[in-house]
Amino acid sequence: MKIFTTKKEIAQYFTHKENKIVGFVPTMGALHQGHLSLIKQAQQNSAEVACSIFVNPTQFNDPKDLEKYPRPIAADIAMLEQVNCDILFNPTVNEIYDDNEKWHLNIGDLEHLLEGEFRPGHYQGVTQVVYKLFSIVKPDVAFFGQKDYQQFMVISKMVELLNMPVKLVMCPIQRESDGLAMSSRNIHLTPADRSNALILSKTLNWVKYNFNADDIPALKQQAELMISNQPGIELEYLEIVDGKTLHPATANTKSIVALVAARAGKTRLIDNMLIA
Ligand code: PAF
């Protein structure tokens, strides 16, 4: 695997690219099977696969969260080598950002709904860094996980607004055998948190299997109760929404997604499920 840390090195490398389809998997590291499934999907759809590892400071609204974000770079490199990833881009913060850089992209209410309400500024930071990474790596196709469903919508909106020549692919959530959605943050869970956190995927499954389009508010209320009743879990939101707008689903909505965010002990987790 070729490892680049500067924009210049990446640009030089791709000068020699002969019309090869480049697939790109942007990450913040602390890789797990979920990330590797994105790499594998990218390998099936591109001639060369680049992964980036960059813990992006501008998307953290809580400095403590940024500080404690896991950074096991040696283990990450070993995992990428094991799955034969072609390129790793692993820049420093100074390589990506100049001092006091400004960024604002009008992504409409996607910025303030759901995650946006609980993590103000988060999606401005995400669009800022993904715009930069796309401009540096210049991928033909980029792969993102469904676990960050709203992030995928935000990035799609950015690509559309800025007319960026990249195709986006959303890949399914990878789960542990007991249903917990894979996440880099799971390593912060104590055994008790981890067991309490199973209520998230259980509740989403319950919503899916008890779905009745005519009574979405009652279903939502019951699902909220299931999570709130779980000791050690603090619910932030559970919403059953239109998968295209993220506005509350109604009996006429065609594509429906249930999304949840909650704290298990000190760790914030998100999860979602396609319902209809
Ligand atoms: O999903 C992530 O890991 C990050 O939000 C991303 C897309 C790599 C941007 O920093």
PDB file of C-alpha atoms in Angstrom, residues 24-269:
ATOM      1  CA  PHE A  24     -12.391   6.466  -2.356  1.00  0.00           C
ATOM      2  CA  VAL A  25     -13.255   5.624   1.251  1.00  0.00           C
ATOM      3  CA  PRO A  26     -12.812   8.650   3.539  1.00  0.00           C
ATOM      4  CA  THR A  27     -12.522   7.712   7.243  1.00  0.00           C
ATOM      5  CA  MET A  28     -11.398   9.084  10.571  1.00  0.00           C
ATOM      6  CA  GLY A  29      -9.513   5.870  11.339  1.00  0.00           C
ATOM      7  CA  ALA A  30     -10.051   3.457  14.259  1.00  0.00           C
ATOM      8  CA  LEU A  31     -11.045   1.098  11.502  1.00  0.00           C
ATOM      9  CA  HIS A  32     -13.400  -1.841  12.001  1.00  0.00           C
ATOM     10  CA  GLN A  33     -15.181  -4.376   9.794  1.00  0.00           C
ATOM     11  CA  GLY A  34     -17.661  -1.676   8.744  1.00  0.00           C
ATOM     12  CA  HIS A  35     -14.852   0.352   7.155  1.00  0.00           C
ATOM     13  CA  LEU A  36     -13.345  -2.768   5.598  1.00  0.00           C
ATOM     14  CA  SER A  37     -16.713  -3.562   4.006  1.00  0.00           C
ATOM     15  CA  LEU A  38     -16.550  -0.110   2.346  1.00  0.00           C
ATOM     16  CA  ILE A  39     -13.049  -0.882   1.056  1.00  0.00           C
ATOM     17  CA  LYS A  40     -14.266  -4.227  -0.313  1.00  0.00           C
ATOM     18  CA  GLN A  41     -17.242  -2.597  -2.007  1.00  0.00           C
ATOM     19  CA  ALA A  42     -14.873   0.017  -3.475  1.00  0.00           C
ATOM     20  CA  GLN A  43     -12.567  -2.751  -4.762  1.00  0.00           C
ATOM     21  CA  GLN A  44     -15.492  -4.356  -6.586  1.00  0.00           C
ATOM     22  CA  ASN A  45     -16.329  -1.084  -8.318  1.00  0.00           C
ATOM     23  CA  SER A  46     -12.977   0.547  -9.049  1.00  0.00           C
ATOM     24  CA  ALA A  47      -9.529  -0.197 -10.445  1.00  0.00           C
ATOM     25  CA  GLU A  48      -7.705   1.500  -7.606  1.00  0.00           C
ATOM     26  CA  VAL A  49      -8.886   2.205  -4.053  1.00  0.00           C
ATOM     27  CA  ALA A  50      -7.764   5.082  -1.854  1.00  0.00           C
ATOM     28  CA  CYS A  51      -8.666   5.371   1.814  1.00  0.00           C
ATOM     29  CA  SER A  52      -8.079   8.474   3.911  1.00  0.00           C
ATOM     30  CA  ILE A  53      -7.546   8.591   7.644  1.00  0.00           C
ATOM     31  CA  PHE A  54      -7.979  12.078   9.027  1.00  0.00           C
ATOM     32  CA  VAL A  55      -9.601  12.982  12.341  1.00  0.00           C
ATOM     33  CA  ASN A  56     -11.230  16.180  11.179  1.00  0.00           C
ATOM     34  CA  PRO A  57     -11.255  18.801  13.953  1.00  0.00           C
ATOM     35  CA  THR A  58     -13.861  21.039  12.291  1.00  0.00           C
ATOM     36  CA  GLN A  59     -16.664  18.474  12.600  1.00  0.00           C
ATOM     37  CA  PHE A  60     -16.345  18.072  16.394  1.00  0.00           C
ATOM     38  CA  ASN A  61     -18.513  20.438  18.386  1.00  0.00           C
ATOM     39  CA  ASP A  62     -17.122  19.051  21.660  1.00  0.00           C
ATOM     40  CA  PRO A  63     -13.325  19.487  22.133  1.00  0.00           C
ATOM     41  CA  LYS A  64     -13.264  16.575  24.634  1.00  0.00           C
ATOM     42  CA  ASP A  65     -14.831  14.285  22.026  1.00  0.00           C
ATOM     43  CA  LEU A  66     -12.100  15.298  19.538  1.00  0.00           C
ATOM     44  CA  GLU A  67      -9.380  14.737  22.130  1.00  0.00           C
ATOM     45  CA  LYS A  68     -10.542  11.256  23.046  1.00  0.00           C
ATOM     46  CA  TYR A  69     -11.296  10.123  19.485  1.00  0.00           C
ATOM     47  CA  PRO A  70      -9.268   6.882  19.024  1.00  0.00           C
ATOM     48  CA  ARG A  71      -6.204   7.096  16.728  1.00  0.00           C
ATOM     49  CA  PRO A  72      -4.678   3.575  16.436  1.00  0.00           C
ATOM     50  CA  ILE A  73      -2.796   4.350  13.219  1.00  0.00           C
ATOM     51  CA  ALA A  74      -0.450   1.309  13.231  1.00  0.00           C
ATOM     52  CA  ALA A  75      -3.388  -1.113  13.634  1.00  0.00           C
ATOM     53  CA  ASP A  76      -5.326   0.798  10.940  1.00  0.00           C
ATOM     54  CA  ILE A  77      -2.450   0.506   8.456  1.00  0.00           C
ATOM     55  CA  ALA A  78      -2.151  -3.231   9.172  1.00  0.00           C
ATOM     56  CA  MET A  79      -5.886  -3.700   8.524  1.00  0.00           C
ATOM     57  CA  LEU A  80      -5.748  -1.771   5.249  1.00  0.00           C
ATOM     58  CA  GLU A  81      -2.747  -3.800   4.119  1.00  0.00           C
ATOM     59  CA  GLN A  82      -4.544  -7.014   4.969  1.00  0.00           C
ATOM     60  CA  VAL A  83      -7.429  -6.141   2.628  1.00  0.00           C
ATOM     61  CA  ASN A  84      -5.024  -4.911  -0.094  1.00  0.00           C
ATOM     62  CA  CYS A  85      -6.089  -1.280  -0.096  1.00  0.00           C
ATOM     63  CA  ASP A  86      -3.942   0.493  -2.737  1.00  0.00           C
ATOM     64  CA  ILE A  87      -3.476   3.948  -1.240  1.00  0.00           C
ATOM     65  CA  LEU A  88      -3.711   5.554   2.185  1.00  0.00           C
ATOM     66  CA  PHE A  89      -3.881   9.334   2.514  1.00  0.00           C
ATOM     67  CA  ASN A  90      -3.009  10.231   6.106  1.00  0.00           C
ATOM     68  CA  PRO A  91      -2.412  13.996   6.305  1.00  0.00           C
ATOM     69  CA  THR A  92      -1.775  16.212   9.340  1.00  0.00           C
ATOM     70  CA  VAL A  93      -4.231  18.953  10.312  1.00  0.00           C
ATOM     71  CA  ASN A  94      -1.826  21.606   8.954  1.00  0.00           C
ATOM     72  CA  GLU A  95      -1.695  19.838   5.594  1.00  0.00           C
ATOM     73  CA  ILE A  96      -5.472  20.159   5.269  1.00  0.00           C
ATOM     74  CA  TYR A  97      -6.236  23.513   6.928  1.00  0.00           C
ATOM     75  CA  ASP A  98      -4.711  26.983   6.868  1.00  0.00           C
ATOM     76  CA  ASP A  99      -5.097  29.092   9.995  1.00  0.00           C
ATOM     77  CA  ASN A 100      -8.558  30.620  10.517  1.00  0.00           C
ATOM     78  CA  GLU A 101     -10.022  29.097   7.384  1.00  0.00           C
ATOM     79  CA  LYS A 102     -13.695  29.928   6.788  1.00  0.00           C
ATOM     80  CA  TRP A 103     -16.311  27.633   5.246  1.00  0.00           C
ATOM     81  CA  HIS A 104     -20.056  27.784   4.876  1.00  0.00           C
ATOM     82  CA  LEU A 105     -22.259  25.833   2.501  1.00  0.00           C
ATOM     83  CA  ASN A 106     -26.011  26.334   2.431  1.00  0.00           C
ATOM     84  CA  ILE A 107     -27.366  22.797   2.729  1.00  0.00           C
ATOM     85  CA  GLY A 108     -30.809  23.949   3.880  1.00  0.00           C
ATOM     86  CA  ASP A 109     -32.600  22.296   6.790  1.00  0.00           C
ATOM     87  CA  LEU A 110     -30.494  19.106   6.485  1.00  0.00           C
ATOM     88  CA  GLU A 111     -27.981  21.029   8.572  1.00  0.00           C
ATOM     89  CA  HIS A 112     -30.307  21.530  11.532  1.00  0.00           C
ATOM     90  CA  LEU A 113     -32.446  18.380  11.648  1.00  0.00           C
ATOM     91  CA  LEU A 114     -31.690  15.310  13.802  1.00  0.00           C
ATOM     92  CA  GLU A 115     -27.877  15.135  14.207  1.00  0.00           C
ATOM     93  CA  GLY A 116     -27.656  18.809  13.247  1.00  0.00           C
ATOM     94  CA  GLU A 117     -29.769  19.784  16.245  1.00  0.00           C
ATOM     95  CA  PHE A 118     -27.600  17.858  18.701  1.00  0.00           C
ATOM     96  CA  ARG A 119     -24.244  18.597  17.022  1.00  0.00           C
ATOM     97  CA  PRO A 120     -24.379  22.231  15.841  1.00  0.00           C
ATOM     98  CA  GLY A 121     -21.856  22.962  13.089  1.00  0.00           C
ATOM     99  CA  HIS A 122     -21.083  19.257  12.581  1.00  0.00           C
ATOM    100  CA  TYR A 123     -22.230  19.083   8.965  1.00  0.00           C
ATOM    101  CA  GLN A 124     -20.429  22.295   8.004  1.00  0.00           C
ATOM    102  CA  GLY A 125     -17.246  20.582   9.225  1.00  0.00           C
ATOM    103  CA  VAL A 126     -18.100  17.376   7.363  1.00  0.00           C
ATOM    104  CA  THR A 127     -18.785  19.164   4.059  1.00  0.00           C
ATOM    105  CA  GLN A 128     -15.648  21.293   4.508  1.00  0.00           C
ATOM    106  CA  VAL A 129     -13.358  18.285   4.889  1.00  0.00           C
ATOM    107  CA  VAL A 130     -15.069  16.041   2.339  1.00  0.00           C
ATOM    108  CA  TYR A 131     -14.910  18.881  -0.217  1.00  0.00           C
ATOM    109  CA  LYS A 132     -11.170  19.169   0.455  1.00  0.00           C
ATOM    110  CA  LEU A 133     -10.589  15.407   0.337  1.00  0.00           C
ATOM    111  CA  PHE A 134     -12.550  15.052  -2.917  1.00  0.00           C
ATOM    112  CA  SER A 135     -10.542  17.951  -4.407  1.00  0.00           C
ATOM    113  CA  ILE A 136      -7.245  16.313  -3.404  1.00  0.00           C
ATOM    114  CA  VAL A 137      -7.963  12.643  -4.235  1.00  0.00           C
ATOM    115  CA  LYS A 138     -10.297  13.395  -7.182  1.00  0.00           C
ATOM    116  CA  PRO A 139     -12.136  10.050  -6.925  1.00  0.00           C
ATOM    117  CA  ASP A 140     -14.598   8.799  -9.522  1.00  0.00           C
ATOM    118  CA  VAL A 141     -16.690   7.035  -6.876  1.00  0.00           C
ATOM    119  CA  ALA A 142     -16.802   7.515  -3.087  1.00  0.00           C
ATOM    120  CA  PHE A 143     -18.204   5.034  -0.569  1.00  0.00           C
ATOM    121  CA  PHE A 144     -19.925   5.932   2.718  1.00  0.00           C
ATOM    122  CA  GLY A 145     -21.701   3.851   5.344  1.00  0.00           C
ATOM    123  CA  GLN A 146     -25.452   3.916   5.843  1.00  0.00           C
ATOM    124  CA  LYS A 147     -24.865   4.238   9.594  1.00  0.00           C
ATOM    125  CA  ASP A 148     -24.283   7.960   9.008  1.00  0.00           C
ATOM    126  CA  TYR A 149     -27.447   8.204   6.928  1.00  0.00           C
ATOM    127  CA  GLN A 150     -27.847  11.958   7.309  1.00  0.00           C
ATOM    128  CA  GLN A 151     -24.159  12.479   6.494  1.00  0.00           C
ATOM    129  CA  PHE A 152     -24.694  10.667   3.195  1.00  0.00           C
ATOM    130  CA  MET A 153     -27.588  12.999   2.374  1.00  0.00           C
ATOM    131  CA  VAL A 154     -25.555  16.062   3.307  1.00  0.00           C
ATOM    132  CA  ILE A 155     -22.614  14.985   1.148  1.00  0.00           C
ATOM    133  CA  SER A 156     -24.971  14.176  -1.752  1.00  0.00           C
ATOM    134  CA  LYS A 157     -26.406  17.692  -1.411  1.00  0.00           C
ATOM    135  CA  MET A 158     -22.904  19.197  -1.459  1.00  0.00           C
ATOM    136  CA  VAL A 159     -21.912  17.219  -4.563  1.00  0.00           C
ATOM    137  CA  GLU A 160     -25.088  18.397  -6.282  1.00  0.00           C
ATOM    138  CA  LEU A 161     -24.695  22.062  -5.226  1.00  0.00           C
ATOM    139  CA  LEU A 162     -21.012  22.242  -6.200  1.00  0.00           C
ATOM    140  CA  ASN A 163     -21.424  20.066  -9.267  1.00  0.00           C
ATOM    141  CA  MET A 164     -18.607  17.748  -8.195  1.00  0.00           C
ATOM    142  CA  PRO A 165     -17.771  14.955 -10.671  1.00  0.00           C
ATOM    143  CA  VAL A 166     -18.001  12.070  -8.184  1.00  0.00           C
ATOM    144  CA  LYS A 167     -20.552   9.300  -7.787  1.00  0.00           C
ATOM    145  CA  LEU A 168     -21.585   8.449  -4.219  1.00  0.00           C
ATOM    146  CA  VAL A 169     -22.426   4.950  -3.015  1.00  0.00           C
ATOM    147  CA  MET A 170     -24.123   4.176   0.308  1.00  0.00           C
ATOM    148  CA  CYS A 171     -23.098   0.793   1.785  1.00  0.00           C
ATOM    149  CA  PRO A 172     -25.151  -1.207   4.332  1.00  0.00           C
ATOM    150  CA  ILE A 173     -24.560  -0.959   8.082  1.00  0.00           C
ATOM    151  CA  GLN A 174     -22.309  -3.696   9.476  1.00  0.00           C
ATOM    152  CA  ARG A 175     -23.482  -5.147  12.786  1.00  0.00           C
ATOM    153  CA  GLU A 176     -21.947  -7.301  15.489  1.00  0.00           C
ATOM    154  CA  SER A 177     -23.620 -10.717  15.823  1.00  0.00           C
ATOM    155  CA  ASP A 178     -25.872  -9.351  18.618  1.00  0.00           C
ATOM    156  CA  GLY A 179     -27.070  -6.437  16.452  1.00  0.00           C
ATOM    157  CA  LEU A 180     -24.895  -3.567  17.715  1.00  0.00           C
ATOM    158  CA  ALA A 181     -23.995  -1.310  14.777  1.00  0.00           C
ATOM    159  CA  MET A 182     -20.216  -1.238  14.260  1.00  0.00           C
ATOM    160  CA  SER A 183     -18.667   2.094  15.183  1.00  0.00           C
ATOM    161  CA  SER A 184     -15.223   3.436  16.063  1.00  0.00           C
ATOM    162  CA  ARG A 185     -16.817   4.740  19.260  1.00  0.00           C
ATOM    163  CA  ASN A 186     -17.791   1.252  20.478  1.00  0.00           C
ATOM    164  CA  ILE A 187     -14.347   0.795  22.048  1.00  0.00           C
ATOM    165  CA  HIS A 188     -15.350   3.390  24.650  1.00  0.00           C
ATOM    166  CA  LEU A 189     -18.309   1.248  25.807  1.00  0.00           C
ATOM    167  CA  THR A 190     -17.975  -0.525  29.151  1.00  0.00           C
ATOM    168  CA  PRO A 191     -19.389  -4.089  29.179  1.00  0.00           C
ATOM    169  CA  ALA A 192     -22.558  -2.705  30.835  1.00  0.00           C
ATOM    170  CA  ASP A 193     -22.883   0.144  28.267  1.00  0.00           C
ATOM    171  CA  ARG A 194     -22.407  -2.320  25.458  1.00  0.00           C
ATOM    172  CA  SER A 195     -25.129  -4.602  26.703  1.00  0.00           C
ATOM    173  CA  ASN A 196     -27.516  -1.661  27.389  1.00  0.00           C
ATOM    174  CA  ALA A 197     -26.793  -0.275  23.892  1.00  0.00           C
ATOM    175  CA  LEU A 198     -28.384  -3.332  22.276  1.00  0.00           C
ATOM    176  CA  ILE A 199     -31.755  -1.690  22.920  1.00  0.00           C
ATOM    177  CA  LEU A 200     -31.063   0.644  19.946  1.00  0.00           C
ATOM    178  CA  SER A 201     -30.943  -2.033  17.242  1.00  0.00           C
ATOM    179  CA  LYS A 202     -33.645  -4.071  19.031  1.00  0.00           C
ATOM    180  CA  THR A 203     -35.980  -1.076  18.981  1.00  0.00           C
ATOM    181  CA  LEU A 204     -35.255  -0.296  15.321  1.00  0.00           C
ATOM    182  CA  ASN A 205     -36.019  -3.917  14.445  1.00  0.00           C
ATOM    183  CA  TRP A 206     -39.209  -3.699  16.495  1.00  0.00           C
ATOM    184  CA  VAL A 207     -40.243  -0.584  14.520  1.00  0.00           C
ATOM    185  CA  LYS A 208     -39.523  -2.370  11.249  1.00  0.00           C
ATOM    186  CA  TYR A 209     -41.506  -5.483  12.112  1.00  0.00           C
ATOM    187  CA  ASN A 210     -44.435  -3.609  13.679  1.00  0.00           C
ATOM    188  CA  PHE A 211     -44.574  -0.915  11.030  1.00  0.00           C
ATOM    189  CA  ASN A 212     -48.034   0.336  10.236  1.00  0.00           C
ATOM    190  CA  ALA A 213     -48.034   3.415   8.023  1.00  0.00           C
ATOM    191  CA  ASP A 214     -51.333   4.583   9.486  1.00  0.00           C
ATOM    192  CA  ASP A 215     -50.045   4.901  12.981  1.00  0.00           C
ATOM    193  CA  ILE A 216     -46.509   6.240  12.817  1.00  0.00           C
ATOM    194  CA  PRO A 217     -46.876   8.624  15.828  1.00  0.00           C
ATOM    195  CA  ALA A 218     -47.976   5.755  18.117  1.00  0.00           C
ATOM    196  CA  LEU A 219     -45.130   3.560  16.878  1.00  0.00           C
ATOM    197  CA  LYS A 220     -42.612   6.346  17.491  1.00  0.00           C
ATOM    198  CA  GLN A 221     -43.961   6.940  20.988  1.00  0.00           C
ATOM    199  CA  GLN A 222     -43.724   3.251  21.879  1.00  0.00           C
ATOM    200  CA  ALA A 223     -40.200   3.010  20.459  1.00  0.00           C
ATOM    201  CA  GLU A 224     -39.082   6.085  22.421  1.00  0.00           C
ATOM    202  CA  LEU A 225     -40.462   4.479  25.568  1.00  0.00           C
ATOM    203  CA  MET A 226     -38.618   1.220  24.923  1.00  0.00           C
ATOM    204  CA  ILE A 227     -35.313   3.097  24.769  1.00  0.00           C
ATOM    205  CA  SER A 228     -36.025   5.490  27.628  1.00  0.00           C
ATOM    206  CA  ASN A 229     -36.919   2.543  29.873  1.00  0.00           C
ATOM    207  CA  GLN A 230     -33.520   0.940  29.306  1.00  0.00           C
ATOM    208  CA  PRO A 231     -31.225   1.683  32.276  1.00  0.00           C
ATOM    209  CA  GLY A 232     -27.940   3.386  31.345  1.00  0.00           C
ATOM    210  CA  ILE A 233     -29.302   4.783  28.084  1.00  0.00           C
ATOM    211  CA  GLU A 234     -30.165   8.429  27.533  1.00  0.00           C
ATOM    212  CA  LEU A 235     -32.250   8.927  24.395  1.00  0.00           C
ATOM    213  CA  GLU A 236     -31.508  12.017  22.267  1.00  0.00           C
ATOM    214  CA  TYR A 237     -33.947  11.329  19.448  1.00  0.00           C
ATOM    215  CA  LEU A 238     -35.814   8.569  17.706  1.00  0.00           C
ATOM    216  CA  GLU A 239     -37.485   9.686  14.494  1.00  0.00           C
ATOM    217  CA  ILE A 240     -39.377   7.868  11.755  1.00  0.00           C
ATOM    218  CA  VAL A 241     -38.795  10.003   8.699  1.00  0.00           C
ATOM    219  CA  ASP A 242     -39.035  10.334   4.958  1.00  0.00           C
ATOM    220  CA  GLY A 243     -35.709   8.923   3.741  1.00  0.00           C
ATOM    221  CA  LYS A 244     -35.386  11.686   1.128  1.00  0.00           C
ATOM    222  CA  THR A 245     -36.184  14.772   3.228  1.00  0.00           C
ATOM    223  CA  LEU A 246     -35.675  13.576   6.818  1.00  0.00           C
ATOM    224  CA  HIS A 247     -39.019  15.181   7.670  1.00  0.00           C
ATOM    225  CA  PRO A 248     -41.471  13.115   9.752  1.00  0.00           C
ATOM    226  CA  ALA A 249     -42.966  10.304   7.677  1.00  0.00           C
ATOM    227  CA  THR A 250     -46.693  10.246   7.033  1.00  0.00           C
ATOM    228  CA  ALA A 251     -49.021   7.486   5.827  1.00  0.00           C
ATOM    229  CA  ASN A 252     -48.203   8.552   2.216  1.00  0.00           C
ATOM    230  CA  THR A 253     -44.395   8.497   2.534  1.00  0.00           C
ATOM    231  CA  LYS A 254     -42.754   6.004   0.175  1.00  0.00           C
ATOM    232  CA  SER A 255     -39.215   5.552   1.579  1.00  0.00           C
ATOM    233  CA  ILE A 256     -39.103   5.485   5.361  1.00  0.00           C
ATOM    234  CA  VAL A 257     -36.116   5.374   7.719  1.00  0.00           C
ATOM    235  CA  ALA A 258     -36.052   5.159  11.499  1.00  0.00           C
ATOM    236  CA  LEU A 259     -33.067   6.918  13.063  1.00  0.00           C
ATOM    237  CA  VAL A 260     -31.912   6.977  16.646  1.00  0.00           C
ATOM    238  CA  ALA A 261     -29.232   8.728  18.706  1.00  0.00           C
ATOM    239  CA  ALA A 262     -28.590   7.988  22.357  1.00  0.00           C
ATOM    240  CA  ARG A 263     -25.879   7.975  24.986  1.00  0.00           C
ATOM    241  CA  ALA A 264     -24.792   4.676  26.452  1.00  0.00           C
ATOM    242  CA  GLY A 265     -22.957   5.834  29.569  1.00  0.00           C
ATOM    243  CA  LYS A 266     -20.577   8.523  28.264  1.00  0.00           C
ATOM    244  CA  THR A 267     -20.591   7.299  24.655  1.00  0.00           C
ATOM    245  CA  ARG A 268     -22.864   8.801  22.022  1.00  0.00           C
ATOM    246  CA  LEU A 269     -24.180   6.237  19.527  1.00  0.00           C
TER     247      LEU A 269
END
